[in-house]
Coordinates of C-alpha atoms and ligand atoms in Angstrom, one line a residue:
M1 CA 61.5 62.4 66.1
K2 CA 60.8 66.1 66.1
S3 CA 58.1 67.7 63.9
A4 CA 58.3 71.2 62.6
R5 CA 57.4 73.7 65.3
T6 CA 55.6 76.5 63.6
E7 CA 54.0 77.1 60.2
K8 CA 55.1 80.4 58.6
T9 CA 53.8 82.2 55.6
L10 CA 56.2 82.4 52.6
S11 CA 57.0 86.0 53.3
E12 CA 57.7 85.3 56.9
A13 CA 60.0 82.4 55.9
I14 CA 61.8 84.6 53.4
A15 CA 62.3 87.4 56.0
Q16 CA 63.3 85.2 58.9
R17 CA 65.5 82.5 57.1
R18 CA 69.1 82.4 58.1
A19 CA 71.8 80.0 57.0
T20 CA 71.7 77.8 60.1
P21 CA 75.1 77.5 61.8
S22 CA 74.4 74.4 63.9
F23 CA 71.6 71.7 64.1
D24 CA 70.4 69.5 67.0
G25 CA 70.2 66.4 64.8
A26 CA 66.7 65.2 65.7
P27 CA 65.3 63.1 62.9
I28 CA 62.6 64.6 60.5
P29 CA 59.4 62.7 60.1
A30 CA 59.3 61.0 56.7
E31 CA 56.1 62.7 55.6
D32 CA 57.7 66.1 56.3
L33 CA 60.7 65.3 54.3
R34 CA 58.5 64.1 51.4
Q35 CA 56.6 67.4 51.6
I36 CA 59.8 69.3 51.3
L37 CA 61.1 67.2 48.4
Q38 CA 57.7 67.4 46.6
A39 CA 58.0 71.2 46.7
G40 CA 61.3 70.9 44.8
L41 CA 59.9 68.4 42.3
A42 CA 57.2 71.0 41.5
A43 CA 59.7 73.5 40.3
P44 CA 59.8 74.8 36.7
S45 CA 62.6 73.7 34.4
S46 CA 63.6 74.3 30.8
Y47 CA 61.2 72.4 28.6
N48 CA 60.0 70.7 31.8
L49 CA 63.0 68.3 31.5
Q50 CA 63.4 68.1 35.3
P51 CA 67.1 67.3 35.2
W52 CA 67.5 67.4 39.0
R53 CA 68.3 64.4 41.1
F54 CA 68.3 64.4 44.9
V55 CA 70.1 62.1 47.3
V56 CA 68.7 62.4 50.9
V57 CA 71.3 61.5 53.5
Q58 CA 70.0 60.7 57.0
N59 CA 72.1 57.8 58.1
E60 CA 74.7 58.8 60.8
E61 CA 77.6 57.0 59.2
Q62 CA 76.7 58.3 55.7
K63 CA 76.4 61.9 57.1
K64 CA 79.9 61.5 58.7
R65 CA 81.3 60.4 55.3
L66 CA 79.5 63.3 53.6
R67 CA 81.0 65.7 56.1
G68 CA 84.4 64.5 55.1
A69 CA 83.6 65.4 51.5
A70 CA 82.3 68.9 52.6
Y71 CA 85.5 70.4 54.1
N72 CA 84.5 68.9 57.4
Q73 CA 81.6 71.3 57.9
G74 CA 79.9 70.2 61.2
K75 CA 76.4 71.0 60.1
V76 CA 76.5 68.2 57.5
E77 CA 76.7 65.7 60.3
E78 CA 74.5 67.6 62.7
A79 CA 71.5 68.2 60.3
S80 CA 68.5 65.9 60.5
A81 CA 68.8 65.4 56.7
V82 CA 71.1 66.6 54.0
I83 CA 69.6 66.8 50.6
V84 CA 72.4 66.5 48.0
A85 CA 71.1 68.4 45.0
C86 CA 72.5 67.1 41.7
G87 CA 71.8 67.5 38.0
D88 CA 72.1 64.7 35.5
A89 CA 73.8 65.8 32.3
D90 CA 72.2 62.8 30.5
G91 CA 68.8 63.1 32.2
W92 CA 67.3 64.8 29.2
R93 CA 68.3 61.9 26.8
K94 CA 66.5 59.4 29.1
D95 CA 63.5 61.6 30.0
L96 CA 62.6 63.4 26.8
D97 CA 60.1 60.7 25.7
L98 CA 58.6 60.6 29.2
M99 CA 58.4 64.4 29.4
L100 CA 56.6 64.6 26.0
H101 CA 54.3 61.7 26.9
R102 CA 53.2 63.5 30.2
G103 CA 52.9 66.8 28.3
L104 CA 50.6 65.2 25.7
E105 CA 48.5 63.7 28.4
G106 CA 48.2 67.1 30.0
G107 CA 47.1 68.9 26.8
M108 CA 50.4 69.7 25.1
P109 CA 49.6 70.4 21.4
P110 CA 51.2 67.5 19.3
G111 CA 52.8 70.1 17.0
Y112 CA 54.6 71.6 20.0
A113 CA 55.8 68.1 21.1
D114 CA 57.3 67.5 17.7
Q115 CA 59.1 70.8 17.7
A116 CA 60.3 70.4 21.3
R117 CA 61.8 67.0 20.5
D118 CA 64.0 68.6 17.8
S119 CA 64.8 71.8 19.6
V120 CA 65.7 70.1 22.9
T121 CA 68.0 67.8 21.1
N122 CA 69.7 70.5 19.0
Y123 CA 70.0 72.8 22.0
L124 CA 71.4 70.4 24.5
T125 CA 73.7 68.5 22.2
S126 CA 75.5 71.8 21.4
F127 CA 76.6 72.3 25.0
S128 CA 80.2 72.0 26.2
S129 CA 80.6 70.3 29.5
D130 CA 80.9 73.7 31.3
E131 CA 77.7 74.9 29.5
M132 CA 75.9 71.8 30.6
H133 CA 77.0 72.4 34.3
G134 CA 75.8 76.0 34.0
W135 CA 72.4 74.8 32.6
L136 CA 72.1 72.2 35.4
N137 CA 72.9 74.8 38.1
K138 CA 70.1 77.0 36.8
Q139 CA 67.5 74.2 36.9
V140 CA 68.5 72.5 40.1
M141 CA 68.8 75.7 42.2
I142 CA 65.2 76.6 41.5
A143 CA 64.1 73.2 42.9
F144 CA 66.6 73.7 45.7
T145 CA 65.2 77.1 46.7
Q146 CA 61.6 75.8 46.6
M147 CA 62.7 73.0 49.0
M148 CA 64.6 75.4 51.3
L149 CA 61.7 77.9 51.6
T150 CA 59.1 75.1 52.0
A151 CA 61.1 73.6 54.9
E152 CA 61.3 77.1 56.4
T153 CA 57.5 77.6 56.1
M154 CA 57.1 74.3 57.9
G155 CA 59.2 75.5 60.8
Y156 CA 62.5 73.8 60.0
D157 CA 65.9 75.5 59.8
T158 CA 68.0 75.1 56.8
A159 CA 71.6 75.7 55.5
P160 CA 72.5 75.9 51.8
M161 CA 76.1 74.7 51.1
E162 CA 78.5 74.9 48.2
G163 CA 81.5 74.0 50.3
F164 CA 82.2 70.4 49.1
E165 CA 84.5 68.5 46.8
Q166 CA 82.7 67.3 43.7
E167 CA 84.7 64.1 43.3
R168 CA 84.6 63.1 47.0
V169 CA 80.8 63.6 47.1
H170 CA 80.6 61.4 44.0
E171 CA 82.5 58.7 45.8
V172 CA 80.5 58.9 49.0
L173 CA 77.2 58.7 47.3
R174 CA 78.3 56.4 44.5
L175 CA 76.9 58.8 41.9
P176 CA 76.8 58.0 38.1
L177 CA 79.5 59.9 36.1
S178 CA 76.8 62.0 34.4
Y179 CA 75.8 63.5 37.7
W180 CA 76.9 67.0 38.7
V181 CA 76.6 67.9 42.3
V182 CA 75.1 71.5 42.6
A183 CA 74.7 72.1 46.3
L184 CA 73.8 70.6 49.7
L185 CA 70.7 71.5 51.7
A186 CA 70.9 70.8 55.4
V187 CA 67.5 70.6 57.1
G188 CA 66.8 70.3 60.8
H189 CA 66.4 72.4 63.9
L190 CA 68.7 75.1 65.0
K191 CA 71.0 74.3 68.0
G192 CA 72.4 77.2 70.0
P193 CA 72.3 80.8 68.9
E194 CA 71.1 81.9 65.5
K195 CA 73.7 83.3 63.1
F196 CA 74.1 87.0 62.8
D197 CA 72.0 88.8 60.2
G198 CA 74.5 90.1 57.6
G199 CA 71.7 92.3 56.0
R200 CA 71.4 93.0 52.3
F201 CA 72.5 95.8 50.0
E202 CA 69.9 98.4 49.4
M203 CA 67.9 98.0 46.2
G204 CA 69.6 100.8 44.3
H205 CA 72.9 98.9 44.6
T206 CA 71.7 95.8 42.7
V207 CA 68.5 96.7 40.8
F208 CA 68.2 99.0 37.7
G209 CA 65.3 100.2 35.6
E210 CA 65.2 99.7 31.9
E211 CA 68.9 99.6 31.4
F212 CA 72.1 99.2 33.4
G213 CA 72.9 102.1 35.7
K214 CA 69.5 103.7 35.7
P215 CA 67.6 103.7 38.9
L216 CA 64.3 101.9 39.0
K217 CA 61.5 104.5 39.3
Ligands
LIG301 C1 74.7 78.5 47.1 C2 75.1 78.8 48.5 C3 76.2 78.1 49.0 C4 76.6 78.3 50.4 N1 77.6 77.6 50.9 C5 77.9 77.6 52.2 C6 78.8 76.7 52.8 O1 79.3 75.8 52.2 N2 79.1 76.9 54.1 C7 78.4 77.8 54.9 O2 78.7 77.9 56.1 N3 77.5 78.7 54.4 C8 77.2 78.6 53.1 N4 76.3 79.4 52.5 C9 75.5 80.4 53.4 C10 75.9 81.8 53.1 O3 77.1 82.1 53.6 C11 74.7 82.7 53.7 O4 73.5 82.4 53.0 C12 75.0 84.2 53.6 O5 76.1 84.5 54.4 C13 73.9 85.0 54.0 O6 73.4 84.7 55.3 P1 71.9 84.3 55.6 O7 71.6 83.2 54.6 O8 71.9 83.9 57.0 O9 71.1 85.5 55.3 C14 75.9 79.3 51.2 C15 74.8 80.0 50.6 C16 74.4 79.7 49.3 C17 73.2 80.4 48.8

């Protein structure tokens, strides 16, 4: 069992984070894993519907099976834990009452709750399957990013992954049909050399001010 080595500030974690190429496989203490997951669960989501679902894979055999569903990427098996980040397309149907109940307990105005019930239902029932997947991707990736950066602040190394086969991950994890697998987050400790730093485009390449094409002053 290997705890995190160093605490980093958020800006240090953002500056120093790399997509980790290889992990040493030492298990993560359960309380550290819970802290990482808790950071994801604290994320914002549309109407606070929290449609994310996470499956944490730590068992050696299960990691091996998951690797097979992820184009044989070695880090899936080497990581201490792989957090499989999913969205549940039916989550809002099941959780709307709970979300409103919690909201009302926390001071949500009752008029807002009545309005939210209608607008959530109208909005989400209008979605095609592709639109629902796009909506889930948005929500789940915020929680995913909060977990990734929290793990990094705790001194862990991480690797985000989209290289997997949706249906095969479903089979390995025995996921309900309404689940949509968004991304895998490998967490652990780097083994061997760090990946090269590919750098980033300068701000003028990707950021505009006021309208497309105008530089930010
Ligand atoms: C959503 C997402 C999916 C990714 N999927 C993979 C993957 O399946 N396999 C992999 O080796 N790297 C994957 N990466 C890592 C990227 O290649 C990496 O973040 C990028 O090259 C920048 O490098 P850096 O993160 O070290 O700065 C993924 C990154 C993101 C954000």
